[in-house]
């Protein structure tokens, strides 16, 4: 039984229940867990750990690739099992605990986590919990719908728990390309020159003696929560496509552009969907998460190849893709996130990076993470890995939020994740500002004229003109620079007056 999934016979003797495996996780441990943006996370063991923590209290430091599905962060938080969490999350319950200071959250560039583990700057996992579609004859681990940080967790951890998930089709095997850089100093270049290069192995190498438990489960990934494009996201896509067409006309790009990177979420996914109606073809993608739009572009004959770290799909597209993987297998690869997000490769390939902002200011500084400058939303994710190293770094957002109470373009952002030096283009449904080669005053003029909602344009013009009269390379009136955020906090609207 399970011999098609567990092909090293000695490991059949290590099959145990999720409850038994969870008991291996002790209070105070650091746990490395598979999973990247609701894809490929271990499922049975963390649920068992949450149950165990309610009767036998224990707190862990949980490190993953990115966010988890199946409400695992919620359930672990409610059970009091999380002392520390890194490097990314999207759960409302965990977010509340983070902002109340009950869970210490370490928000990191997603390419950096295991690099810091490898160099012993942060603690390596005591135990790794990794979802797999199979274990090979050599005892190596075949991941499922994400690779994330799993390969390095396995390498660095003292023990490994493998979850064999029967809900995943064996046709995923062969999709992965596992490459882990050697330790520094003496590391050579990562030998990836083209988006479709394969430079590693198809499974995660591990000494089978390290595998402490094998758990069988049958729970699918949570489907994507991405919403369909609307009029505003379509307008953002139209502005961006027009910009790319101008780049082609100017001879800076060809019709196949350069490799595309898209952040997670409805806006970035909608922008990628907008390329379906464009004249571009022969597209490639070098990104983190492969979303519905990736496969729509492949099916439409617009995209030739996509490299990512995980696949996070809606229920409809999950059925299409996972039930018919052979159709896509020669057009896809999943890599560890330290490779999918590696700045070295982003710079080499010339990525066109499209990421979502919570807000940006008149000089192009972007806030991706903090509401009101203090409250964590999700985390920086991989946007910074790409933004600083992209051929063109693009940030998109709708111009207003909360029924117009919030402007996404402000005099000064309440928190900076991407400084003006890393931002080339900003886009809202109102328009696009190309900031390349512009001085701060020119950037402000382009942003106010093109990206701001009409309800806020006069107020931003007034602020900018008075700031310029005061002077400076980057003119500001510091006494007023964060006034809009204060108004929102105290009166419920950015333009409200006392």
Coordinates of C-alpha atoms in Angstrom, one line a residue:
X1 CA 0.0 0.0 0.0
X2 CA 1.2 3.5 -1.0
X3 CA 4.2 1.9 -2.8
X4 CA 3.6 4.1 -5.8
X5 CA 4.0 7.1 -3.6
X6 CA 6.6 5.9 -1.2
X7 CA 9.2 4.1 -3.3
X8 CA 11.9 3.5 -0.7
X9 CA 10.5 0.5 1.2
X10 CA 12.2 1.3 4.5
X11 CA 10.2 4.6 4.7
X12 CA 6.9 2.6 4.7
X13 CA 7.8 1.7 8.3
X14 CA 7.8 5.4 9.3
X15 CA 4.2 6.0 8.3
X16 CA 2.3 7.3 11.3
X17 CA -0.7 9.5 12.1
X18 CA -0.7 13.3 11.9
X19 CA -1.2 13.4 15.7
X20 CA 1.8 11.2 16.3
X21 CA 4.0 13.3 13.9
X22 CA 2.8 16.5 15.5
X23 CA 4.0 15.3 18.9
X24 CA 7.5 15.4 17.5
X25 CA 7.2 19.2 17.5
X26 CA 8.1 20.5 21.0
X27 CA 7.6 23.9 22.7
X28 CA 10.1 26.5 21.6
X29 CA 11.1 24.7 18.3
X30 CA 11.6 26.5 15.0
X31 CA 9.5 24.7 12.3
X32 CA 10.1 25.1 8.6
X33 CA 7.0 24.3 6.7
X34 CA 6.3 23.9 2.9
X35 CA 3.8 26.2 1.3
X36 CA 3.8 29.3 -0.9
X37 CA 0.7 31.5 -1.3
X38 CA -2.0 28.9 -0.5
X39 CA -0.2 26.2 -2.5
X40 CA 1.7 23.1 -1.4
X41 CA 1.5 23.6 2.3
X42 CA 1.6 20.7 4.7
X43 CA -1.9 20.2 6.0
X44 CA -2.5 17.3 8.3
X45 CA 0.4 17.9 10.7
X46 CA -0.2 21.7 11.4
X47 CA -3.9 20.9 12.0
X48 CA -2.9 18.2 14.5
X49 CA -0.4 20.6 16.0
X50 CA -3.1 23.2 16.5
X51 CA -5.3 20.6 18.2
X52 CA -2.4 19.4 20.4
X53 CA -1.5 23.0 21.5
X54 CA -4.9 23.4 23.0
X55 CA -4.3 20.6 25.5
X56 CA -0.5 20.6 25.7
X57 CA 0.5 24.2 25.3
X58 CA 3.5 24.9 23.0
X59 CA 4.6 27.8 21.0
X60 CA 6.8 27.6 17.9
X61 CA 8.5 29.9 15.5
X62 CA 7.0 29.1 12.1
X63 CA 8.9 29.8 8.9
X64 CA 7.3 29.0 5.5
X65 CA 7.8 30.1 1.9
X66 CA 4.9 32.5 2.0
X67 CA 1.2 32.3 3.1
X68 CA -0.6 29.1 3.9
X69 CA -4.0 27.9 2.8
X70 CA -6.7 25.9 4.6
X71 CA -6.9 28.5 7.4
X72 CA -3.8 27.0 8.9
X73 CA -2.4 30.3 10.2
X74 CA -5.8 31.1 11.7
X75 CA -6.1 27.8 13.5
X76 CA -2.5 27.9 14.8
X77 CA -3.0 31.4 16.0
X78 CA -6.3 30.6 17.7
X79 CA -4.6 27.6 19.4
X80 CA -1.9 29.9 20.8
X81 CA 0.8 27.9 18.9
X82 CA 2.6 30.8 17.2
X83 CA 5.2 32.8 19.0
X84 CA 6.9 34.0 15.9
X85 CA 6.0 33.9 12.2
X86 CA 8.0 34.7 9.0
X87 CA 8.3 35.8 6.2
X88 CA 4.7 36.4 4.8
X89 CA 1.1 35.8 5.7
X90 CA -2.4 36.9 4.6
X91 CA -4.7 35.6 7.4
X92 CA -7.0 38.0 9.2
X93 CA -6.7 36.3 12.6
X94 CA -3.0 36.1 12.4
X95 CA -2.8 39.7 11.2
X96 CA -4.8 40.9 14.2
X97 CA -2.5 39.0 16.6
X98 CA 0.6 40.5 14.8
X99 CA -0.8 44.1 15.1
X100 CA -1.7 43.5 18.8
X101 CA 1.9 42.3 19.4
X102 CA 0.9 38.8 20.4
X103 CA 2.8 37.1 17.5
X104 CA 6.2 38.5 16.5
X105 CA 6.2 38.8 12.7
X106 CA 9.4 39.1 10.7
X107 CA 8.6 40.6 7.3
X108 CA 11.3 39.6 4.8
X109 CA 12.2 39.8 1.2
X110 CA 11.3 36.2 0.1
X111 CA 14.6 35.5 -1.5
X112 CA 16.5 36.1 1.8
X113 CA 15.0 33.8 4.4
X114 CA 16.9 30.6 3.7
X115 CA 20.0 32.6 2.7
X116 CA 20.1 33.9 6.2
X117 CA 19.5 30.4 7.6
X118 CA 22.4 29.0 5.5
X119 CA 24.8 31.6 6.8
X120 CA 23.5 31.1 10.4
X121 CA 22.2 34.7 10.8
X122 CA 18.8 33.3 11.8
X123 CA 17.9 30.0 13.4
X124 CA 17.6 26.9 11.2
X125 CA 14.5 24.7 11.6
X126 CA 14.6 22.0 14.3
X127 CA 12.1 20.2 12.2
X128 CA 10.8 20.6 8.6
X129 CA 7.2 19.6 7.6
X130 CA 7.1 19.2 3.8
X131 CA 4.1 18.2 1.6
X132 CA 5.0 15.8 -1.2
X133 CA 3.4 14.0 -4.1
X134 CA 5.9 11.1 -3.7
X135 CA 9.1 9.9 -2.2
X136 CA 11.6 8.5 -4.8
X137 CA 13.5 5.2 -4.7
X138 CA 16.4 7.2 -3.2
X139 CA 14.2 8.7 -0.5
X140 CA 14.1 12.1 -2.1
X141 CA 11.0 14.3 -1.8
X142 CA 8.9 15.3 -4.8
X143 CA 7.1 18.5 -3.9
X144 CA 3.5 19.3 -4.9
X145 CA 2.2 22.7 -6.1
X146 CA 4.9 24.8 -4.6
X147 CA 8.6 24.5 -3.9
X148 CA 9.0 27.6 -1.7
X149 CA 11.8 27.2 0.9
X150 CA 11.3 23.5 1.2
X151 CA 14.6 22.3 -0.2
X152 CA 16.6 24.4 2.2
X153 CA 14.4 23.6 5.1
X154 CA 15.1 19.9 4.4
X155 CA 18.8 20.6 4.2
X156 CA 19.0 22.7 7.4
X157 CA 16.6 20.8 9.7
X158 CA 17.5 18.1 12.1
X159 CA 14.4 16.1 11.3
X160 CA 11.9 16.0 8.5
X161 CA 8.2 15.0 8.4
X162 CA 6.9 14.3 5.0
X163 CA 3.2 14.6 4.2
X164 CA 2.2 12.5 1.2
X165 CA -0.9 14.2 -0.1
X166 CA -3.1 11.8 -2.2
X167 CA -5.2 14.7 -3.4
X168 CA -2.4 15.8 -5.7
X169 CA -2.0 13.9 -9.0
X170 CA 1.3 12.1 -9.6
X171 CA 1.5 13.9 -12.9
X172 CA 3.1 16.8 -10.9
X173 CA 6.3 14.7 -10.8
X174 CA 8.9 16.1 -13.2
X175 CA 7.7 19.6 -13.0
X176 CA 10.2 20.8 -10.4
X177 CA 13.8 22.1 -10.7
X178 CA 15.5 21.9 -7.4
X179 CA 18.7 24.0 -7.2
X180 CA 20.2 25.3 -4.0
X181 CA 23.2 27.7 -4.1
X182 CA 26.3 26.6 -2.2
X183 CA 27.4 28.4 0.9
X184 CA 29.5 31.6 0.6
X185 CA 32.3 32.4 0.1
X186 CA 33.3 30.8 -3.2
X187 CA 29.8 30.6 -4.6
X188 CA 29.7 30.8 -8.4
X189 CA 27.0 32.3 -10.6
X190 CA 23.7 30.5 -10.6
X191 CA 23.8 29.0 -14.1
X192 CA 20.4 30.1 -15.3
X193 CA 20.5 32.1 -18.5
X194 CA 17.1 31.5 -20.0
X195 CA 13.6 31.3 -18.4
X196 CA 13.2 27.7 -19.5
X197 CA 16.6 26.5 -18.3
X198 CA 16.6 23.5 -15.9
X199 CA 19.7 23.6 -13.7
X200 CA 18.8 21.2 -10.8
X201 CA 17.1 18.0 -9.8
X202 CA 13.4 16.9 -10.0
X203 CA 13.2 16.1 -6.3
X204 CA 14.5 17.5 -3.0
X205 CA 17.6 15.5 -2.0
X206 CA 17.6 14.2 1.6
X207 CA 19.3 11.5 3.6
X208 CA 16.4 9.1 4.3
X209 CA 17.6 8.7 7.9
X210 CA 16.6 12.3 8.5
X211 CA 12.9 11.5 7.7
X212 CA 11.3 11.0 11.1
X213 CA 7.8 10.4 10.0
X214 CA 5.6 10.0 6.9
X215 CA 2.0 11.1 7.1
X216 CA -0.7 10.3 4.6
X217 CA -3.3 13.0 3.9
X218 CA -5.9 13.7 1.2
X219 CA -6.6 17.4 1.4
X220 CA -6.5 19.7 -1.6
X221 CA -5.0 23.1 -1.8
X222 CA -7.3 26.1 -1.0
X223 CA -8.4 27.7 -4.3
X224 CA -7.2 31.1 -5.2
X225 CA -9.3 34.1 -3.9
X226 CA -8.5 36.2 -6.9
X227 CA -11.5 38.1 -8.2
X228 CA -12.4 38.6 -11.9
X229 CA -11.2 41.8 -13.6
X230 CA -13.5 44.8 -13.2
X231 CA -13.6 48.1 -15.1
X232 CA -10.9 49.7 -12.9
X233 CA -8.4 46.8 -13.2
X234 CA -9.1 46.7 -16.9
X235 CA -8.3 50.4 -17.2
X236 CA -5.0 49.8 -15.3
X237 CA -4.3 46.9 -17.7
X238 CA -5.1 49.2 -20.7
X239 CA -2.7 51.9 -19.5
X240 CA 0.0 49.4 -18.9
X241 CA -0.4 47.7 -22.3
X242 CA -0.3 51.1 -24.0
X243 CA 2.9 51.9 -22.2
X244 CA 4.5 48.5 -23.4
X245 CA 3.3 49.2 -26.9
X246 CA 5.1 52.6 -26.8
X247 CA 8.2 50.8 -25.5
X248 CA 8.1 48.5 -28.6
X249 CA 7.5 51.4 -30.9
X250 CA 10.5 53.1 -29.5
X251 CA 12.7 50.0 -30.1
X252 CA 13.3 49.4 -26.4
X253 CA 11.3 46.1 -26.4
X254 CA 10.2 43.6 -29.0
X255 CA 6.7 42.1 -29.3
X256 CA 7.7 39.3 -27.0
X257 CA 8.7 41.9 -24.4
X258 CA 11.1 40.6 -21.6
X259 CA 10.2 38.0 -19.0
X260 CA 7.2 39.1 -16.9
X261 CA 6.8 39.0 -13.2
X262 CA 3.4 39.6 -11.5
X263 CA 2.7 39.9 -7.8
X264 CA -0.1 38.0 -6.2
X265 CA -3.7 39.4 -6.1
X266 CA -6.6 40.4 -8.2
X267 CA -5.0 43.6 -9.7
X268 CA -1.8 42.1 -10.9
X269 CA -3.7 39.0 -12.2
X270 CA -6.1 41.2 -14.0
X271 CA -3.2 43.2 -15.6
X272 CA -1.8 39.9 -16.9
X273 CA -5.2 38.9 -18.3
X274 CA -5.2 42.2 -20.1
X275 CA -2.4 40.9 -22.3
X276 CA -4.8 38.4 -23.9
X277 CA -6.2 41.2 -26.0
X278 CA -2.9 42.7 -26.9
X279 CA -0.7 42.1 -30.0
X280 CA 2.2 40.7 -27.9
X281 CA 3.2 37.1 -28.4
X282 CA 6.0 34.7 -27.6
X283 CA 5.8 35.9 -24.0
X284 CA 7.6 34.4 -21.1
X285 CA 7.2 34.6 -17.3
X286 CA 9.8 34.5 -14.5
X287 CA 7.8 35.0 -11.4
X288 CA 6.8 33.7 -8.0
X289 CA 3.2 32.6 -8.3
X290 CA 1.7 31.3 -11.5
X291 CA -1.9 32.4 -11.3
X292 CA -5.0 31.8 -13.6
X293 CA -3.7 34.5 -16.0
X294 CA -0.5 32.5 -16.7
X295 CA -2.5 29.6 -18.0
X296 CA -5.0 31.8 -19.9
X297 CA -2.0 33.2 -21.7
X298 CA -0.6 29.8 -22.4
X299 CA -3.9 28.5 -23.7
X300 CA -4.3 31.5 -25.9
X301 CA -0.9 30.9 -27.5
X302 CA 0.4 34.2 -26.1
X303 CA 2.9 32.7 -23.6
X304 CA 5.6 30.2 -24.5
X305 CA 7.0 29.3 -21.0
X306 CA 6.5 30.2 -17.4
X307 CA 8.9 29.7 -14.5
X308 CA 7.6 30.1 -10.9
X309 CA 7.8 29.0 -7.4
X310 CA 4.1 27.9 -6.9
X311 CA 0.8 27.5 -8.7
X312 CA -2.1 29.2 -7.0
X313 CA -5.3 28.7 -9.1
X314 CA -9.0 29.2 -8.8
X315 CA -11.2 26.1 -8.5
X316 CA -12.1 26.2 -12.2
X317 CA -8.5 26.6 -13.4
X318 CA -7.2 24.1 -10.9
X319 CA -9.4 21.4 -12.5
X320 CA -8.2 22.4 -16.0
X321 CA -4.5 22.5 -15.1
X322 CA -4.0 19.7 -12.6
X323 CA -6.2 17.3 -14.4
X324 CA -4.3 17.9 -17.6
X325 CA -0.8 18.5 -16.5
X326 CA 0.8 16.8 -19.5
X327 CA -0.6 19.6 -21.7
X328 CA 1.4 22.2 -19.7
X329 CA 4.4 20.3 -18.4
X330 CA 6.8 21.4 -21.2
X331 CA 5.8 25.0 -20.7
X332 CA 6.3 25.2 -16.9
X333 CA 8.9 24.8 -14.2
X334 CA 8.7 25.3 -10.4
X335 CA 11.8 26.4 -8.5
X336 CA 12.9 27.2 -5.0
X337 CA 11.9 30.7 -4.1
X338 CA 15.5 31.8 -3.5
X339 CA 15.9 31.0 -7.3
X340 CA 12.6 32.3 -8.6
X341 CA 13.2 35.6 -6.7
X342 CA 17.0 35.8 -6.9
X343 CA 18.1 39.4 -7.6
X344 CA 21.1 38.0 -9.7
X345 CA 18.7 36.3 -12.1
X346 CA 16.1 39.2 -12.2
X347 CA 18.9 41.6 -13.3
X348 CA 20.3 39.1 -15.8
X349 CA 17.0 38.3 -17.5
X350 CA 15.7 41.8 -17.5
X351 CA 12.4 41.3 -15.7
X352 CA 9.4 43.5 -16.3
X353 CA 8.0 43.5 -12.7
X354 CA 4.4 44.3 -12.0
X355 CA 3.5 44.5 -8.3
X356 CA 0.7 45.9 -6.2
X357 CA 1.0 48.9 -4.0
X358 CA -1.2 49.9 -1.0
X359 CA -0.2 53.5 -1.7
X360 CA 2.5 55.6 -3.3
X361 CA 3.4 59.2 -2.8
X362 CA 4.0 62.1 -5.2
X363 CA 7.7 61.2 -5.5
X364 CA 7.1 57.5 -6.2
X365 CA 7.9 55.9 -2.8
X366 CA 5.7 52.8 -2.4
X367 CA 4.1 51.4 0.7
X368 CA 3.2 47.7 0.1
X369 CA 2.7 46.5 3.7
X370 CA 1.4 48.9 6.4
X371 CA -2.0 50.5 6.7
X372 CA -1.8 53.9 8.3
X373 CA 2.0 53.4 8.6
X374 CA 1.7 51.0 11.5
X375 CA -0.7 48.1 10.9
X376 CA 0.7 45.1 9.0
X377 CA -1.4 44.0 6.1
X378 CA 0.4 40.9 4.6
X379 CA 4.1 41.6 4.1
X380 CA 6.5 42.8 1.4
X381 CA 6.6 39.3 -0.2
X382 CA 8.9 39.2 -3.3
X383 CA 8.2 42.6 -4.7
X384 CA 11.4 44.0 -3.4
X385 CA 13.5 41.2 -4.9
X386 CA 12.2 42.2 -8.3
X387 CA 11.7 45.9 -8.0
X388 CA 15.3 47.0 -7.4
X389 CA 16.6 44.6 -10.0
X390 CA 14.0 44.7 -12.8
X391 CA 14.5 46.1 -16.3
X392 CA 11.3 48.0 -15.5
X393 CA 9.8 48.2 -12.1
X394 CA 6.0 48.8 -12.2
X395 CA 3.6 49.3 -9.3
X396 CA -0.2 49.3 -9.8
X397 CA -3.1 50.2 -7.5
X398 CA -6.6 51.6 -7.7
X399 CA -6.5 55.4 -7.1
X400 CA -9.0 55.4 -4.2
X401 CA -10.3 52.9 -1.6
X402 CA -13.0 52.6 1.0
X403 CA -15.6 54.4 -1.1
X404 CA -13.3 57.4 -1.7
X405 CA -12.3 57.9 1.9
X406 CA -8.7 56.9 1.0
X407 CA -6.5 58.2 -1.7
X408 CA -3.9 55.7 -2.8
X409 CA -1.7 58.6 -3.9
X410 CA -0.6 60.8 -0.9
X411 CA 1.9 63.5 -0.2
X412 CA 4.1 61.1 1.8
X413 CA 3.6 57.4 2.3
X414 CA 3.2 56.3 5.9
X415 CA 5.7 53.5 5.5
X416 CA 8.3 52.9 2.7
X417 CA 8.9 49.5 1.3
X418 CA 10.2 50.5 -2.1
X419 CA 11.9 53.9 -2.2
X420 CA 11.6 56.2 -5.2
X421 CA 15.0 54.9 -6.6
X422 CA 13.4 51.4 -7.2
X423 CA 10.2 52.5 -8.9
X424 CA 10.1 53.2 -12.6
X425 CA 6.4 53.3 -13.4
X426 CA 3.2 53.8 -11.4
X427 CA -0.3 53.1 -12.7
X428 CA -3.9 53.6 -11.5
X429 CA -7.1 53.4 -13.4
X430 CA -6.7 57.1 -13.9
X431 CA -3.5 56.8 -15.9
X432 CA 0.2 56.0 -15.9
X433 CA 3.3 57.9 -14.9
X434 CA 6.6 57.0 -16.4
X435 CA 9.1 58.2 -13.8
X436 CA 12.3 57.1 -15.6
X437 CA 14.9 59.9 -15.9
X438 CA 12.8 62.4 -14.0
X439 CA 13.9 64.5 -11.1
X440 CA 11.7 64.6 -7.9
X441 CA 9.7 67.7 -8.9
X442 CA 9.1 66.2 -12.4
X443 CA 8.0 62.9 -10.9
X444 CA 5.5 64.6 -8.7
X445 CA 4.0 66.5 -11.6
X446 CA 3.7 63.3 -13.7
X447 CA 2.0 61.4 -10.8
X448 CA -0.4 64.1 -9.9
X449 CA -1.4 64.8 -13.5
X450 CA -1.8 61.2 -14.5
X451 CA -2.6 58.9 -11.5
X452 CA -4.6 60.8 -8.9
X453 CA -8.3 60.5 -8.6
X454 CA -10.1 63.8 -9.5
X455 CA -11.5 64.1 -5.9
X456 CA -7.9 64.4 -4.6
X457 CA -6.1 66.1 -7.4
X458 CA -6.7 69.7 -6.3
X459 CA -5.6 69.0 -2.8
X460 CA -2.4 67.3 -4.0
X461 CA -1.7 70.2 -6.4
X462 CA -2.1 72.7 -3.6
X463 CA 0.2 70.7 -1.3
X464 CA 2.9 70.3 -4.0
X465 CA 2.8 74.0 -5.1
X466 CA 3.2 75.2 -1.5
X467 CA 6.0 72.6 -0.9
X468 CA 7.9 73.8 -4.0
X469 CA 7.6 77.4 -2.7
X470 CA 9.3 76.3 0.5
X471 CA 12.1 74.7 -1.6
X472 CA 14.2 71.6 -1.6
X473 CA 15.3 68.8 -4.0
X474 CA 12.3 66.8 -2.8
X475 CA 9.8 69.5 -1.6
X476 CA 7.7 68.7 1.5
X477 CA 5.9 70.5 4.2
X478 CA 6.8 68.2 7.0
X479 CA 4.1 69.6 9.3
X480 CA 1.5 68.5 6.8
X481 CA 3.1 65.6 5.0
X482 CA 1.2 62.9 7.0
X483 CA -1.9 64.9 7.7
X484 CA -4.0 62.8 5.3
X485 CA -3.2 59.7 7.3
X486 CA -4.0 61.5 10.5
X487 CA -7.3 62.6 9.1
X488 CA -8.2 59.1 8.1
X489 CA -7.3 57.7 11.5
X490 CA -9.2 60.4 13.5
X491 CA -12.0 61.3 11.2
X492 CA -12.5 58.4 8.8
X493 CA -11.5 60.2 5.6
X494 CA -8.2 61.6 4.3
X495 CA -9.7 65.0 3.3
X496 CA -11.8 65.4 6.4
X497 CA -11.1 68.6 8.4
X498 CA -11.4 69.1 12.2

